Amino acid sequence: MSIFDFEDYKINRRTLLKTSAAVGASTLLYPAMSAFAKSEDPIKIGQIDPQTGTYAALGGNQIAGARLAVEQINAKGGVMGRPLQLLVEDSAANVGQSVQKARKLVNRDKVHFLMGAVSSSVALAVSQAAQDMNTIYMDIGGHADAVTGDKCSWNTFRTCSTTWLLTAGDFQAIFDKYGKRWYFITPDYAFGHALHHDYLTQLKKAGGTEAGNALAPLGTTDFSSYLIKAKSANPDALIVLGAGDDMINTLKQATQFGLNKSMGVGGPMMELEVLQSLPDAARYGMWNMEWYWDQPNVPHVADFVDAYRKANGGKTPTARSWFGFASAHALALATEKAKSLDAQKVAKALEGLELPPEVALQPNKAIYRAGDHQLIGSEYPGTIKSGGKYPDLFQVTDVVDSSKIARSVEEKGCRITYPS
């Protein structure tokens, strides 16, 4: 019987979880050991995600998605007949802390795989650390092109979109509706710089111009100086490249300045976590989603949403939830395919792996491309619903097949070589 059969998902979460009460402490999520022989050693995944700081809500949902996947996998017999365990560490979106936690998980806790990240800087650093430790790393939510571009490596795979896919997903729609003169507010680190570069490439190609670009440090709370400059520039569109609390604060304050009344507002990435936290007056604009819970004509999506809600107190899954869910399943599938925990054998099994429909949860194929280890799936451009009620806050206007807009492996500059 398939480990992905949602109809048979009847496992009691309380027998699976033991959670540390200390903020930032390691969290070990146990499988139902009665389903396995006591002598069977667990297969361990170490997840490094922010549980505190600017990206805490995003990281928390990635963890919740991975947890649900682990529970389902264990309910169906585990991986190679062994239980799967998830060990979670708080990255706080801090590069140094994340690398330290990665080394702890591999060297002390003896995890077999690493996954996680919201910050692209963290993803790049953990990727390198994992390579040094000969360990598979699954980047869940760090989007900068370089991770599967010119900084790609044999051990690193990515589930979330590249920044190129995010920007290409809705560029034309924003350009056609709002106009060709754009002002950017950019988080001043790898993710923001990559988004700005990719949008600007497309903007110039289409004959548009940049009215300005304000660089804001990660975790900025007061965006007034940047918004005053944006208002003075009088662009056709204000393009907001932030995420998490940065996005929330930007849109709240842009509303107070009335910028949405004088210019279009949009960007490459909107998330349900952000929409839920915004007041209704600050919900507007054209954006791109990487996955959305409301896909009535796609098989298995409703089952996933129902299972996630039951496991998480009624909360609706977000794209971040799906990142964690799909990533944990992908590692399990590849391990089963390889019949081994050897890092290079699992990496080879991940190359070209197509997620089954009950994991992909989208109308297009979702495949980890062999040449750069990037998952190629779908983008969901659309608009925020005015007056919408949680969780029905976004109107998907199109579903874009990422294979139609993705840059080639050669264009990205990825050259993967395996250690001899």
Short mmCIF file of N, CA, C and O in Angstrom, two decimals, residues 208-252:
data_model
loop_
_atom_site.label_atom_id
_atom_site.label_comp_id
_atom_site.label_asym_id
_atom_site.label_seq_id
_atom_site.Cartn_x
_atom_site.Cartn_y
_atom_site.Cartn_z
N GLY A 208 11.06 48.86 -20.42
CA GLY A 208 10.73 49.62 -19.23
C GLY A 208 11.96 50.26 -18.61
O GLY A 208 13.09 50.05 -19.04
N THR A 209 11.73 51.04 -17.55
CA THR A 209 12.83 51.73 -16.87
C THR A 209 12.67 51.62 -15.36
O THR A 209 11.55 51.46 -14.84
N GLU A 210 13.77 51.74 -14.67
CA GLU A 210 13.77 51.73 -13.22
C GLU A 210 13.73 53.16 -12.70
O GLU A 210 14.61 53.97 -13.01
N ALA A 211 12.74 53.45 -11.87
CA ALA A 211 12.62 54.79 -11.28
C ALA A 211 13.45 54.93 -10.01
O ALA A 211 13.70 56.06 -9.56
N GLY A 212 13.89 53.82 -9.45
CA GLY A 212 14.70 53.84 -8.24
C GLY A 212 14.68 52.50 -7.57
O GLY A 212 13.85 51.62 -7.86
N ASN A 213 15.65 52.31 -6.66
CA ASN A 213 15.74 51.05 -5.92
C ASN A 213 16.23 51.34 -4.51
O ASN A 213 17.37 51.78 -4.31
N ALA A 214 15.37 51.13 -3.53
CA ALA A 214 15.71 51.37 -2.13
C ALA A 214 16.11 50.06 -1.47
O ALA A 214 15.33 49.10 -1.47
N LEU A 215 17.32 50.02 -0.91
CA LEU A 215 17.82 48.82 -0.23
C LEU A 215 17.50 48.92 1.25
O LEU A 215 17.95 49.84 1.93
N ALA A 216 16.74 47.98 1.77
CA ALA A 216 16.32 47.99 3.18
C ALA A 216 16.90 46.77 3.89
O ALA A 216 16.75 45.64 3.41
N PRO A 217 17.57 46.96 5.01
CA PRO A 217 18.13 45.83 5.76
C PRO A 217 17.03 44.84 6.18
O PRO A 217 15.89 45.24 6.44
N LEU A 218 17.38 43.56 6.24
CA LEU A 218 16.45 42.54 6.73
C LEU A 218 16.00 42.90 8.14
O LEU A 218 16.81 43.25 9.00
N GLY A 219 14.69 42.81 8.38
CA GLY A 219 14.16 43.13 9.70
C GLY A 219 13.82 44.59 9.91
O GLY A 219 13.52 45.00 11.04
N THR A 220 13.85 45.40 8.85
CA THR A 220 13.47 46.81 8.96
C THR A 220 12.01 46.92 9.44
O THR A 220 11.14 46.18 8.96
N THR A 221 11.77 47.82 10.36
CA THR A 221 10.40 48.03 10.84
C THR A 221 9.80 49.35 10.35
O THR A 221 8.58 49.46 10.20
N ASP A 222 10.64 50.34 10.10
CA ASP A 222 10.17 51.64 9.64
C ASP A 222 10.60 51.86 8.19
O ASP A 222 11.77 52.09 7.90
N PHE A 223 9.65 51.78 7.27
CA PHE A 223 9.94 51.93 5.84
C PHE A 223 9.61 53.33 5.33
O PHE A 223 9.59 53.56 4.12
N SER A 224 9.34 54.27 6.22
CA SER A 224 8.85 55.59 5.80
C SER A 224 9.83 56.30 4.88
O SER A 224 9.42 56.91 3.88
N SER A 225 11.13 56.24 5.16
CA SER A 225 12.10 56.95 4.32
C SER A 225 12.12 56.37 2.91
O SER A 225 12.25 57.11 1.92
N TYR A 226 11.98 55.05 2.80
CA TYR A 226 11.97 54.42 1.48
C TYR A 226 10.69 54.75 0.72
O TYR A 226 10.70 54.97 -0.50
N LEU A 227 9.58 54.79 1.44
CA LEU A 227 8.29 55.06 0.80
C LEU A 227 8.18 56.52 0.36
O LEU A 227 7.56 56.83 -0.67
N ILE A 228 8.80 57.43 1.13
CA ILE A 228 8.83 58.84 0.72
C ILE A 228 9.59 58.99 -0.59
O ILE A 228 9.16 59.72 -1.50
N LYS A 229 10.71 58.30 -0.71
CA LYS A 229 11.48 58.34 -1.95
C LYS A 229 10.68 57.75 -3.11
O LYS A 229 10.71 58.26 -4.23
N ALA A 230 9.97 56.66 -2.83
CA ALA A 230 9.16 56.04 -3.87
C ALA A 230 8.06 56.99 -4.34
O ALA A 230 7.80 57.12 -5.54
N LYS A 231 7.43 57.67 -3.40
CA LYS A 231 6.36 58.61 -3.76
C LYS A 231 6.90 59.77 -4.59
O LYS A 231 6.28 60.19 -5.57
N SER A 232 8.08 60.25 -4.21
CA SER A 232 8.70 61.35 -4.96
C SER A 232 9.07 60.95 -6.38
O SER A 232 9.04 61.78 -7.30
N ALA A 233 9.43 59.68 -6.56
CA ALA A 233 9.81 59.20 -7.90
C ALA A 233 8.62 59.07 -8.83
O ALA A 233 8.79 59.04 -10.05
N ASN A 234 7.41 58.99 -8.25
CA ASN A 234 6.17 58.92 -9.03
C ASN A 234 6.22 57.83 -10.11
O ASN A 234 5.98 58.09 -11.29
N PRO A 235 6.49 56.57 -9.72
CA PRO A 235 6.56 55.50 -10.72
C PRO A 235 5.17 55.01 -11.11
O PRO A 235 4.16 55.37 -10.47
N ASP A 236 5.13 54.20 -12.14
CA ASP A 236 3.87 53.53 -12.49
C ASP A 236 3.56 52.42 -11.48
O ASP A 236 2.38 52.15 -11.21
N ALA A 237 4.62 51.78 -10.98
CA ALA A 237 4.41 50.65 -10.08
C ALA A 237 5.46 50.66 -8.97
O ALA A 237 6.64 50.93 -9.22
N LEU A 238 5.00 50.35 -7.76
CA LEU A 238 5.89 50.10 -6.64
C LEU A 238 6.03 48.59 -6.52
O LEU A 238 5.04 47.88 -6.30
N ILE A 239 7.25 48.09 -6.66
CA ILE A 239 7.51 46.65 -6.62
C ILE A 239 8.18 46.31 -5.29
O ILE A 239 9.29 46.76 -5.01
N VAL A 240 7.49 45.53 -4.48
CA VAL A 240 7.96 45.18 -3.14
C VAL A 240 8.55 43.78 -3.18
O VAL A 240 7.86 42.81 -3.52
N LEU A 241 9.82 43.67 -2.82
CA LEU A 241 10.55 42.41 -2.95
C LEU A 241 10.77 41.70 -1.62
O LEU A 241 11.47 40.69 -1.57
N GLY A 242 10.20 42.21 -0.55
CA GLY A 242 10.41 41.61 0.76
C GLY A 242 9.57 40.37 0.98
O GLY A 242 8.82 39.91 0.12
N ALA A 243 9.70 39.80 2.20
CA ALA A 243 8.93 38.64 2.61
C ALA A 243 8.70 38.72 4.11
O ALA A 243 9.31 39.54 4.81
N GLY A 244 7.79 37.90 4.62
CA GLY A 244 7.56 37.84 6.05
C GLY A 244 7.17 39.17 6.65
O GLY A 244 6.40 39.95 6.07
N ASP A 245 7.74 39.46 7.82
CA ASP A 245 7.41 40.71 8.52
C ASP A 245 7.82 41.94 7.71
O ASP A 245 7.18 43.00 7.81
N ASP A 246 8.89 41.82 6.91
CA ASP A 246 9.30 42.95 6.07
C ASP A 246 8.19 43.34 5.09
O ASP A 246 7.90 44.52 4.89
N MET A 247 7.57 42.33 4.48
CA MET A 247 6.48 42.60 3.55
C MET A 247 5.28 43.20 4.28
O MET A 247 4.66 44.16 3.81
N ILE A 248 4.96 42.65 5.43
CA ILE A 248 3.82 43.15 6.21
C ILE A 248 4.00 44.62 6.56
O ILE A 248 3.11 45.46 6.36
N ASN A 249 5.17 44.96 7.08
CA ASN A 249 5.43 46.35 7.48
C ASN A 249 5.44 47.29 6.28
O ASN A 249 4.94 48.42 6.36
N THR A 250 5.99 46.84 5.15
CA THR A 250 6.03 47.69 3.96
C THR A 250 4.62 48.02 3.48
O THR A 250 4.30 49.19 3.20
N LEU A 251 3.77 47.01 3.37
CA LEU A 251 2.43 47.25 2.83
C LEU A 251 1.55 48.03 3.80
O LEU A 251 0.74 48.87 3.37
N LYS A 252 1.69 47.80 5.09
CA LYS A 252 0.93 48.59 6.05
C LYS A 252 1.28 50.07 5.92
O LYS A 252 0.40 50.95 5.89
#
